[in-house]
């Protein structure tokens, strides 16, 4: 039983990537080395961009003409994501005490603004809760929930001041139904969904929106790296590019909540209408 993440470390790329603009070491960038670069395109900061949903989302926004600020823990894979783009690379460790603050400061120093934040970094852990080490409980909660909240807190004031922007939070169907032997991950994603709703209400009238993206299982290395491959017959894993297309569409349309695939809205409806039936189904298939 192990865990894994899609974040990164404050370790600058070893060398320039063809077509990509590497950023300075994040703490140095946060100290203000040089004025922000003028960018005449909308700017998206994507975390977890080293792989999976984050990488696919970054590529979709790049194809749409956006300027990218990419953050991830795996420097080499982050460079692969940025290949062929003018992305600014911001390798970062969101597990560090000041990780979110330093990343946000580096992002704002790089371009002067963030129009969309896609918070895609996170980790998983599989196994009985009674055997889960306390350190792993803390790590999952910190990376999947606390670090995301701190990053939003750092980026949000500039969006509100500008009167525009959107925060995209990547949730999970586990946060809607509660998945056995993924108790802490489910709890973190459920909390993220509630945070999205509360923040959305606070931001009414500011021009800043909040989108919660709720995917089912996605065909990435997430399951294998956490120590347990995905072994359910239903729902079938979808491609990261499918989630990226939904994120792109949600940002363009200003949608508050989207499920991938859309039929995943059913469990929540059943839970609200007939809790007993919901739990019988969950006991059998959950």
PDB file of C-alpha atoms in Angstrom:
ATOM      1  CA  UNK A   1       0.000   0.000   0.000  1.00  0.00           C
ATOM      2  CA  UNK A   2       1.744   3.111  -1.221  1.00  0.00           C
ATOM      3  CA  UNK A   3       0.803   6.562  -2.355  1.00  0.00           C
ATOM      4  CA  UNK A   4       1.785   8.785  -5.227  1.00  0.00           C
ATOM      5  CA  UNK A   5       1.311  12.279  -6.488  1.00  0.00           C
ATOM      6  CA  UNK A   6       1.453  14.396  -9.581  1.00  0.00           C
ATOM      7  CA  UNK A   7       3.091  17.422  -7.959  1.00  0.00           C
ATOM      8  CA  UNK A   8       6.799  18.359  -8.043  1.00  0.00           C
ATOM      9  CA  UNK A   9       9.854  19.908  -6.344  1.00  0.00           C
ATOM     10  CA  UNK A  10      11.332  23.378  -6.420  1.00  0.00           C
ATOM     11  CA  UNK A  11      14.113  22.228  -8.677  1.00  0.00           C
ATOM     12  CA  UNK A  12      14.624  24.154 -11.923  1.00  0.00           C
ATOM     13  CA  UNK A  13      14.899  22.257 -15.217  1.00  0.00           C
ATOM     14  CA  UNK A  14      18.425  21.156 -16.034  1.00  0.00           C
ATOM     15  CA  UNK A  15      18.375  22.961 -19.345  1.00  0.00           C
ATOM     16  CA  UNK A  16      16.122  24.776 -21.798  1.00  0.00           C
ATOM     17  CA  UNK A  17      13.357  22.865 -23.510  1.00  0.00           C
ATOM     18  CA  UNK A  18      12.875  23.423 -27.190  1.00  0.00           C
ATOM     19  CA  UNK A  19       9.895  25.741 -27.558  1.00  0.00           C
ATOM     20  CA  UNK A  20       9.446  26.205 -23.814  1.00  0.00           C
ATOM     21  CA  UNK A  21      10.556  29.034 -21.551  1.00  0.00           C
ATOM     22  CA  UNK A  22      11.918  27.717 -18.249  1.00  0.00           C
ATOM     23  CA  UNK A  23      11.237  29.795 -15.169  1.00  0.00           C
ATOM     24  CA  UNK A  24      13.649  30.683 -12.420  1.00  0.00           C
ATOM     25  CA  UNK A  25      13.948  28.616  -9.276  1.00  0.00           C
ATOM     26  CA  UNK A  26      10.626  29.311  -7.570  1.00  0.00           C
ATOM     27  CA  UNK A  27      11.901  30.927  -4.361  1.00  0.00           C
ATOM     28  CA  UNK A  28      14.115  33.226  -6.417  1.00  0.00           C
ATOM     29  CA  UNK A  29      11.213  34.116  -8.694  1.00  0.00           C
ATOM     30  CA  UNK A  30       9.122  34.842  -5.632  1.00  0.00           C
ATOM     31  CA  UNK A  31      11.756  37.315  -4.443  1.00  0.00           C
ATOM     32  CA  UNK A  32      11.111  39.363  -7.565  1.00  0.00           C
ATOM     33  CA  UNK A  33      13.928  38.965 -10.064  1.00  0.00           C
ATOM     34  CA  UNK A  34      12.754  41.232 -12.872  1.00  0.00           C
ATOM     35  CA  UNK A  35       9.349  42.642 -13.852  1.00  0.00           C
ATOM     36  CA  UNK A  36       6.470  40.380 -14.970  1.00  0.00           C
ATOM     37  CA  UNK A  37       6.542  39.421 -18.613  1.00  0.00           C
ATOM     38  CA  UNK A  38       3.807  41.084 -20.681  1.00  0.00           C
ATOM     39  CA  UNK A  39       1.493  38.441 -22.128  1.00  0.00           C
ATOM     40  CA  UNK A  40      -1.271  39.323 -24.590  1.00  0.00           C
ATOM     41  CA  UNK A  41      -2.964  35.924 -24.302  1.00  0.00           C
ATOM     42  CA  UNK A  42      -5.040  34.506 -21.451  1.00  0.00           C
ATOM     43  CA  UNK A  43      -2.881  32.795 -18.827  1.00  0.00           C
ATOM     44  CA  UNK A  44      -3.548  29.399 -17.243  1.00  0.00           C
ATOM     45  CA  UNK A  45      -1.648  28.019 -14.253  1.00  0.00           C
ATOM     46  CA  UNK A  46      -1.906  24.218 -14.257  1.00  0.00           C
ATOM     47  CA  UNK A  47      -0.644  22.130 -11.354  1.00  0.00           C
ATOM     48  CA  UNK A  48       0.013  18.422 -11.652  1.00  0.00           C
ATOM     49  CA  UNK A  49       1.092  19.145 -15.228  1.00  0.00           C
ATOM     50  CA  UNK A  50       3.808  16.478 -15.208  1.00  0.00           C
ATOM     51  CA  UNK A  51       1.360  13.745 -16.189  1.00  0.00           C
ATOM     52  CA  UNK A  52      -2.212  12.532 -16.374  1.00  0.00           C
ATOM     53  CA  UNK A  53      -5.105  14.975 -16.271  1.00  0.00           C
ATOM     54  CA  UNK A  54      -2.846  17.961 -15.635  1.00  0.00           C
ATOM     55  CA  UNK A  55      -0.634  17.276 -18.645  1.00  0.00           C
ATOM     56  CA  UNK A  56      -3.616  16.628 -20.928  1.00  0.00           C
ATOM     57  CA  UNK A  57      -5.318  19.808 -19.739  1.00  0.00           C
ATOM     58  CA  UNK A  58      -2.169  21.835 -20.340  1.00  0.00           C
ATOM     59  CA  UNK A  59      -1.944  20.538 -23.903  1.00  0.00           C
ATOM     60  CA  UNK A  60      -5.607  21.360 -24.543  1.00  0.00           C
ATOM     61  CA  UNK A  61      -5.187  24.940 -23.326  1.00  0.00           C
ATOM     62  CA  UNK A  62      -2.004  25.307 -25.372  1.00  0.00           C
ATOM     63  CA  UNK A  63      -3.921  24.162 -28.452  1.00  0.00           C
ATOM     64  CA  UNK A  64      -6.518  26.817 -27.640  1.00  0.00           C
ATOM     65  CA  UNK A  65      -3.875  29.548 -27.756  1.00  0.00           C
ATOM     66  CA  UNK A  66      -3.435  30.132 -24.036  1.00  0.00           C
ATOM     67  CA  UNK A  67      -0.174  31.012 -22.365  1.00  0.00           C
ATOM     68  CA  UNK A  68       0.755  28.328 -19.849  1.00  0.00           C
ATOM     69  CA  UNK A  69       2.375  28.295 -16.441  1.00  0.00           C
ATOM     70  CA  UNK A  70       3.075  24.644 -15.728  1.00  0.00           C
ATOM     71  CA  UNK A  71       3.849  23.182 -12.345  1.00  0.00           C
ATOM     72  CA  UNK A  72       4.736  19.603 -11.490  1.00  0.00           C
ATOM     73  CA  UNK A  73       7.178  17.549  -9.481  1.00  0.00           C
ATOM     74  CA  UNK A  74       8.747  15.459 -12.238  1.00  0.00           C
ATOM     75  CA  UNK A  75      10.986  17.927 -14.035  1.00  0.00           C
ATOM     76  CA  UNK A  76      11.638  15.769 -17.092  1.00  0.00           C
ATOM     77  CA  UNK A  77       7.977  14.990 -17.668  1.00  0.00           C
ATOM     78  CA  UNK A  78       7.046  18.600 -17.084  1.00  0.00           C
ATOM     79  CA  UNK A  79       9.420  19.517 -19.884  1.00  0.00           C
ATOM     80  CA  UNK A  80       7.737  16.937 -22.112  1.00  0.00           C
ATOM     81  CA  UNK A  81       4.355  18.523 -21.435  1.00  0.00           C
ATOM     82  CA  UNK A  82       5.746  21.942 -22.329  1.00  0.00           C
ATOM     83  CA  UNK A  83       7.479  20.777 -25.512  1.00  0.00           C
ATOM     84  CA  UNK A  84       6.448  22.831 -28.517  1.00  0.00           C
ATOM     85  CA  UNK A  85       4.827  25.570 -26.452  1.00  0.00           C
ATOM     86  CA  UNK A  86       5.938  28.863 -24.935  1.00  0.00           C
ATOM     87  CA  UNK A  87       5.055  27.614 -21.454  1.00  0.00           C
ATOM     88  CA  UNK A  88       6.799  28.874 -18.351  1.00  0.00           C
ATOM     89  CA  UNK A  89       7.961  25.972 -16.192  1.00  0.00           C
ATOM     90  CA  UNK A  90       7.453  26.328 -12.450  1.00  0.00           C
ATOM     91  CA  UNK A  91       8.604  23.077 -10.825  1.00  0.00           C
ATOM     92  CA  UNK A  92       7.180  23.086  -7.305  1.00  0.00           C
ATOM     93  CA  UNK A  93       6.639  20.947  -4.248  1.00  0.00           C
ATOM     94  CA  UNK A  94       3.169  21.663  -2.936  1.00  0.00           C
ATOM     95  CA  UNK A  95       3.916  19.388   0.009  1.00  0.00           C
ATOM     96  CA  UNK A  96       6.432  21.929   1.310  1.00  0.00           C
ATOM     97  CA  UNK A  97       5.154  24.282   4.033  1.00  0.00           C
ATOM     98  CA  UNK A  98       5.386  27.339   1.757  1.00  0.00           C
ATOM     99  CA  UNK A  99       4.964  25.448  -1.506  1.00  0.00           C
ATOM    100  CA  UNK A 100       1.635  26.971  -2.531  1.00  0.00           C
ATOM    101  CA  UNK A 101       2.673  30.503  -1.619  1.00  0.00           C
ATOM    102  CA  UNK A 102       5.966  30.293  -3.478  1.00  0.00           C
ATOM    103  CA  UNK A 103       4.325  28.793  -6.558  1.00  0.00           C
ATOM    104  CA  UNK A 104       1.644  31.490  -6.656  1.00  0.00           C
ATOM    105  CA  UNK A 105       4.209  34.244  -6.250  1.00  0.00           C
ATOM    106  CA  UNK A 106       6.402  32.768  -8.976  1.00  0.00           C
ATOM    107  CA  UNK A 107       3.411  32.513 -11.318  1.00  0.00           C
ATOM    108  CA  UNK A 108       2.338  36.104 -10.743  1.00  0.00           C
ATOM    109  CA  UNK A 109       5.926  37.302 -11.118  1.00  0.00           C
ATOM    110  CA  UNK A 110       6.217  35.468 -14.437  1.00  0.00           C
ATOM    111  CA  UNK A 111       3.190  36.961 -16.181  1.00  0.00           C
ATOM    112  CA  UNK A 112       1.588  39.464 -13.829  1.00  0.00           C
ATOM    113  CA  UNK A 113      -1.708  37.612 -13.734  1.00  0.00           C
ATOM    114  CA  UNK A 114      -3.420  34.225 -13.726  1.00  0.00           C
ATOM    115  CA  UNK A 115      -6.718  34.069 -15.609  1.00  0.00           C
ATOM    116  CA  UNK A 116      -7.445  30.416 -14.851  1.00  0.00           C
ATOM    117  CA  UNK A 117      -6.037  28.171 -12.157  1.00  0.00           C
ATOM    118  CA  UNK A 118      -6.422  24.440 -12.818  1.00  0.00           C
ATOM    119  CA  UNK A 119      -5.578  22.737  -9.527  1.00  0.00           C
ATOM    120  CA  UNK A 120      -4.820  19.228 -10.706  1.00  0.00           C
ATOM    121  CA  UNK A 121      -2.057  18.055  -8.357  1.00  0.00           C
ATOM    122  CA  UNK A 122      -2.923  15.303  -5.911  1.00  0.00           C
ATOM    123  CA  UNK A 123      -2.126  11.854  -4.554  1.00  0.00           C
ATOM    124  CA  UNK A 124      -3.942   8.646  -3.687  1.00  0.00           C
ATOM    125  CA  UNK A 125      -3.658   5.856  -1.122  1.00  0.00           C
ATOM    126  CA  UNK A 126      -5.422   2.501  -1.147  1.00  0.00           C
ATOM    127  CA  UNK A 127      -5.962   0.074   1.709  1.00  0.00           C
ATOM    128  CA  UNK A 128      -7.963  -0.381   4.915  1.00  0.00           C
ATOM    129  CA  UNK A 129      -8.157   2.817   6.915  1.00  0.00           C
ATOM    130  CA  UNK A 130      -7.209   0.977  10.122  1.00  0.00           C
ATOM    131  CA  UNK A 131      -3.819   0.142   8.586  1.00  0.00           C
ATOM    132  CA  UNK A 132      -3.131   3.542   7.048  1.00  0.00           C
ATOM    133  CA  UNK A 133      -0.047   5.170   8.594  1.00  0.00           C
ATOM    134  CA  UNK A 134      -0.734   8.493  10.274  1.00  0.00           C
ATOM    135  CA  UNK A 135       1.900  10.140   8.101  1.00  0.00           C
ATOM    136  CA  UNK A 136       0.001   9.057   4.991  1.00  0.00           C
ATOM    137  CA  UNK A 137      -3.271  10.372   6.370  1.00  0.00           C
ATOM    138  CA  UNK A 138      -1.623  13.754   6.808  1.00  0.00           C
ATOM    139  CA  UNK A 139       0.050  13.636   3.400  1.00  0.00           C
ATOM    140  CA  UNK A 140      -3.124  12.807   1.456  1.00  0.00           C
ATOM    141  CA  UNK A 141      -5.136  15.461   3.279  1.00  0.00           C
ATOM    142  CA  UNK A 142      -2.409  18.065   2.856  1.00  0.00           C
ATOM    143  CA  UNK A 143      -1.770  17.562  -0.856  1.00  0.00           C
ATOM    144  CA  UNK A 144      -5.331  16.848  -1.981  1.00  0.00           C
ATOM    145  CA  UNK A 145      -7.029  19.466   0.169  1.00  0.00           C
ATOM    146  CA  UNK A 146      -4.870  21.849   2.202  1.00  0.00           C
ATOM    147  CA  UNK A 147      -2.324  22.661  -0.507  1.00  0.00           C
ATOM    148  CA  UNK A 148      -5.105  23.301  -3.015  1.00  0.00           C
ATOM    149  CA  UNK A 149      -6.893  25.662  -0.641  1.00  0.00           C
ATOM    150  CA  UNK A 150      -3.676  27.537   0.104  1.00  0.00           C
ATOM    151  CA  UNK A 151      -2.886  27.879  -3.599  1.00  0.00           C
ATOM    152  CA  UNK A 152      -6.370  29.216  -4.350  1.00  0.00           C
ATOM    153  CA  UNK A 153      -6.019  31.617  -1.435  1.00  0.00           C
ATOM    154  CA  UNK A 154      -2.773  32.982  -2.899  1.00  0.00           C
ATOM    155  CA  UNK A 155      -4.018  33.375  -6.482  1.00  0.00           C
ATOM    156  CA  UNK A 156      -7.574  34.533  -5.799  1.00  0.00           C
ATOM    157  CA  UNK A 157      -6.959  38.160  -4.705  1.00  0.00           C
ATOM    158  CA  UNK A 158      -5.381  39.056  -8.049  1.00  0.00           C
ATOM    159  CA  UNK A 159      -8.359  37.581  -9.890  1.00  0.00           C
ATOM    160  CA  UNK A 160     -10.844  39.490  -7.753  1.00  0.00           C
ATOM    161  CA  UNK A 161      -8.867  42.704  -8.235  1.00  0.00           C
ATOM    162  CA  UNK A 162      -8.957  42.175 -12.004  1.00  0.00           C
ATOM    163  CA  UNK A 163     -12.686  41.395 -11.928  1.00  0.00           C
ATOM    164  CA  UNK A 164     -12.266  38.178 -13.880  1.00  0.00           C
ATOM    165  CA  UNK A 165     -10.863  34.674 -13.647  1.00  0.00           C
ATOM    166  CA  UNK A 166     -11.789  31.093 -12.882  1.00  0.00           C
ATOM    167  CA  UNK A 167     -10.635  28.504 -10.391  1.00  0.00           C
ATOM    168  CA  UNK A 168     -10.909  24.905 -11.622  1.00  0.00           C
ATOM    169  CA  UNK A 169     -10.782  22.246  -8.911  1.00  0.00           C
ATOM    170  CA  UNK A 170     -10.287  18.611  -9.887  1.00  0.00           C
ATOM    171  CA  UNK A 171     -12.448  16.482  -7.626  1.00  0.00           C
ATOM    172  CA  UNK A 172     -13.357  12.820  -7.923  1.00  0.00           C
ATOM    173  CA  UNK A 173     -16.400  10.586  -7.937  1.00  0.00           C
ATOM    174  CA  UNK A 174     -14.875   9.153  -4.743  1.00  0.00           C
ATOM    175  CA  UNK A 175     -15.815  12.417  -3.080  1.00  0.00           C
ATOM    176  CA  UNK A 176     -19.440  11.900  -4.085  1.00  0.00           C
ATOM    177  CA  UNK A 177     -19.995   8.255  -3.156  1.00  0.00           C
ATOM    178  CA  UNK A 178     -17.189   7.306  -0.763  1.00  0.00           C
ATOM    179  CA  UNK A 179     -15.037   4.436  -2.005  1.00  0.00           C
ATOM    180  CA  UNK A 180     -14.105   1.623   0.345  1.00  0.00           C
ATOM    181  CA  UNK A 181     -10.408   1.439   1.200  1.00  0.00           C
ATOM    182  CA  UNK A 182      -9.999   4.979  -0.099  1.00  0.00           C
ATOM    183  CA  UNK A 183     -11.530   6.668   2.941  1.00  0.00           C
ATOM    184  CA  UNK A 184      -9.106   9.556   3.331  1.00  0.00           C
ATOM    185  CA  UNK A 185      -8.906  10.276  -0.398  1.00  0.00           C
ATOM    186  CA  UNK A 186     -12.719  10.237  -0.537  1.00  0.00           C
ATOM    187  CA  UNK A 187     -12.881  12.604   2.434  1.00  0.00           C
ATOM    188  CA  UNK A 188     -10.421  15.041   0.869  1.00  0.00           C
ATOM    189  CA  UNK A 189     -12.313  15.148  -2.424  1.00  0.00           C
ATOM    190  CA  UNK A 190     -15.676  15.539  -0.649  1.00  0.00           C
ATOM    191  CA  UNK A 191     -14.269  18.486   1.279  1.00  0.00           C
ATOM    192  CA  UNK A 192     -12.962  19.983  -1.957  1.00  0.00           C
ATOM    193  CA  UNK A 193     -16.461  19.797  -3.464  1.00  0.00           C
ATOM    194  CA  UNK A 194     -17.975  21.588  -0.467  1.00  0.00           C
ATOM    195  CA  UNK A 195     -15.224  24.197  -0.612  1.00  0.00           C
ATOM    196  CA  UNK A 196     -16.019  24.817  -4.276  1.00  0.00           C
ATOM    197  CA  UNK A 197     -19.675  25.480  -3.498  1.00  0.00           C
ATOM    198  CA  UNK A 198     -18.939  27.771  -0.562  1.00  0.00           C
ATOM    199  CA  UNK A 199     -16.309  29.738  -2.471  1.00  0.00           C
ATOM    200  CA  UNK A 200     -18.607  30.067  -5.470  1.00  0.00           C
ATOM    201  CA  UNK A 201     -21.183  31.764  -3.273  1.00  0.00           C
ATOM    202  CA  UNK A 202     -18.603  34.121  -1.789  1.00  0.00           C
ATOM    203  CA  UNK A 203     -17.425  35.183  -5.246  1.00  0.00           C
ATOM    204  CA  UNK A 204     -20.832  36.064  -6.665  1.00  0.00           C
ATOM    205  CA  UNK A 205     -20.633  39.424  -8.371  1.00  0.00           C
ATOM    206  CA  UNK A 206     -16.835  39.538  -8.497  1.00  0.00           C
ATOM    207  CA  UNK A 207     -16.417  38.205 -12.036  1.00  0.00           C
ATOM    208  CA  UNK A 208     -14.483  35.179 -10.724  1.00  0.00           C
ATOM    209  CA  UNK A 209     -15.997  31.722 -11.118  1.00  0.00           C
ATOM    210  CA  UNK A 210     -15.354  28.314  -9.604  1.00  0.00           C
ATOM    211  CA  UNK A 211     -15.611  25.054 -11.539  1.00  0.00           C
ATOM    212  CA  UNK A 212     -15.583  21.632  -9.912  1.00  0.00           C
ATOM    213  CA  UNK A 213     -14.637  18.826 -12.313  1.00  0.00           C
ATOM    214  CA  UNK A 214     -15.703  15.385 -11.094  1.00  0.00           C
ATOM    215  CA  UNK A 215     -14.096  12.580 -13.111  1.00  0.00           C
ATOM    216  CA  UNK A 216     -14.515   8.875 -12.620  1.00  0.00           C
ATOM    217  CA  UNK A 217     -11.464   6.615 -12.930  1.00  0.00           C
ATOM    218  CA  UNK A 218      -8.968   7.924 -15.455  1.00  0.00           C
ATOM    219  CA  UNK A 219      -6.458   5.799 -17.357  1.00  0.00           C
ATOM    220  CA  UNK A 220      -3.239   7.206 -15.901  1.00  0.00           C
ATOM    221  CA  UNK A 221      -0.436   5.866 -13.743  1.00  0.00           C
ATOM    222  CA  UNK A 222      -2.259   7.095 -10.634  1.00  0.00           C
ATOM    223  CA  UNK A 223      -3.605   3.690  -9.606  1.00  0.00           C
ATOM    224  CA  UNK A 224      -0.433   1.719 -10.219  1.00  0.00           C
ATOM    225  CA  UNK A 225       1.735   4.261  -8.404  1.00  0.00           C
ATOM    226  CA  UNK A 226      -0.520   4.328  -5.361  1.00  0.00           C
ATOM    227  CA  UNK A 227       0.178   0.595  -4.897  1.00  0.00           C
ATOM    228  CA  UNK A 228      -3.066  -0.901  -6.214  1.00  0.00           C
ATOM    229  CA  UNK A 229      -4.085  -1.035  -9.886  1.00  0.00           C
ATOM    230  CA  UNK A 230      -7.665  -0.266 -10.847  1.00  0.00           C
ATOM    231  CA  UNK A 231      -9.441  -3.638 -10.916  1.00  0.00           C
ATOM    232  CA  UNK A 232     -13.155  -2.777 -11.219  1.00  0.00           C
ATOM    233  CA  UNK A 233     -15.149  -3.671 -14.306  1.00  0.00           C
ATOM    234  CA  UNK A 234     -17.350  -0.569 -13.905  1.00  0.00           C
ATOM    235  CA  UNK A 235     -16.957   2.278 -14.427  1.00  0.00           C
ATOM    236  CA  UNK A 236     -14.334   1.871 -17.090  1.00  0.00           C
ATOM    237  CA  UNK A 237     -11.389   4.276 -16.989  1.00  0.00           C
ATOM    238  CA  UNK A 238     -11.544   7.159 -19.418  1.00  0.00           C
ATOM    239  CA  UNK A 239      -8.670   8.897 -21.193  1.00  0.00           C
ATOM    240  CA  UNK A 240      -7.049  11.991 -19.633  1.00  0.00           C
ATOM    241  CA  UNK A 241      -7.759  13.842 -22.881  1.00  0.00           C
ATOM    242  CA  UNK A 242     -11.498  13.312 -22.304  1.00  0.00           C
ATOM    243  CA  UNK A 243     -11.246  15.080 -18.952  1.00  0.00           C
ATOM    244  CA  UNK A 244      -9.127  17.836 -20.492  1.00  0.00           C
ATOM    245  CA  UNK A 245     -11.786  18.508 -23.130  1.00  0.00           C
ATOM    246  CA  UNK A 246     -14.415  18.835 -20.416  1.00  0.00           C
ATOM    247  CA  UNK A 247     -12.213  21.229 -18.432  1.00  0.00           C
ATOM    248  CA  UNK A 248     -11.662  23.336 -21.544  1.00  0.00           C
ATOM    249  CA  UNK A 249     -15.383  23.415 -22.331  1.00  0.00           C
ATOM    250  CA  UNK A 250     -16.290  24.247 -18.718  1.00  0.00           C
ATOM    251  CA  UNK A 251     -13.921  27.220 -18.684  1.00  0.00           C
ATOM    252  CA  UNK A 252     -15.202  28.515 -22.011  1.00  0.00           C
ATOM    253  CA  UNK A 253     -18.838  28.174 -20.949  1.00  0.00           C
ATOM    254  CA  UNK A 254     -18.342  29.249 -17.349  1.00  0.00           C
ATOM    255  CA  UNK A 255     -19.841  26.043 -15.964  1.00  0.00           C
ATOM    256  CA  UNK A 256     -19.906  25.474 -12.211  1.00  0.00           C
ATOM    257  CA  UNK A 257     -19.822  21.688 -12.031  1.00  0.00           C
ATOM    258  CA  UNK A 258     -19.137  18.984 -14.592  1.00  0.00           C
ATOM    259  CA  UNK A 259     -18.958  15.189 -14.402  1.00  0.00           C
ATOM    260  CA  UNK A 260     -16.856  12.977 -16.656  1.00  0.00           C
ATOM    261  CA  UNK A 261     -18.647  10.956 -17.936  1.00  0.00           C
ATOM    262  CA  UNK A 262     -21.949  12.741 -17.400  1.00  0.00           C
ATOM    263  CA  UNK A 263     -23.808   9.660 -16.090  1.00  0.00           C
ATOM    264  CA  UNK A 264     -21.752   9.938 -12.885  1.00  0.00           C
ATOM    265  CA  UNK A 265     -24.312  12.501 -11.730  1.00  0.00           C
ATOM    266  CA  UNK A 266     -26.688   9.550 -11.068  1.00  0.00           C
ATOM    267  CA  UNK A 267     -25.161   8.248  -7.799  1.00  0.00           C
ATOM    268  CA  UNK A 268     -25.576  11.637  -6.159  1.00  0.00           C
ATOM    269  CA  UNK A 269     -29.180  11.884  -7.312  1.00  0.00           C
ATOM    270  CA  UNK A 270     -29.978   8.405  -6.046  1.00  0.00           C
ATOM    271  CA  UNK A 271     -28.343   9.229  -2.726  1.00  0.00           C
ATOM    272  CA  UNK A 272     -30.472  12.339  -2.324  1.00  0.00           C
ATOM    273  CA  UNK A 273     -33.756  10.706  -3.324  1.00  0.00           C
ATOM    274  CA  UNK A 274     -33.459   7.215  -1.828  1.00  0.00           C
ATOM    275  CA  UNK A 275     -30.608   6.884   0.685  1.00  0.00           C
ATOM    276  CA  UNK A 276     -31.469   3.266   1.524  1.00  0.00           C
ATOM    277  CA  UNK A 277     -31.322   2.157  -2.108  1.00  0.00           C
ATOM    278  CA  UNK A 278     -28.118   4.117  -2.546  1.00  0.00           C
ATOM    279  CA  UNK A 279     -26.433   2.306   0.336  1.00  0.00           C
ATOM    280  CA  UNK A 280     -27.605  -1.098  -0.852  1.00  0.00           C
ATOM    281  CA  UNK A 281     -26.090  -0.384  -4.243  1.00  0.00           C
ATOM    282  CA  UNK A 282     -22.938   0.981  -2.655  1.00  0.00           C
ATOM    283  CA  UNK A 283     -22.580  -2.115  -0.448  1.00  0.00           C
ATOM    284  CA  UNK A 284     -22.806  -4.292  -3.522  1.00  0.00           C
ATOM    285  CA  UNK A 285     -20.814  -2.321  -6.052  1.00  0.00           C
ATOM    286  CA  UNK A 286     -18.913   0.339  -4.089  1.00  0.00           C
TER     287      UNK A 286
END
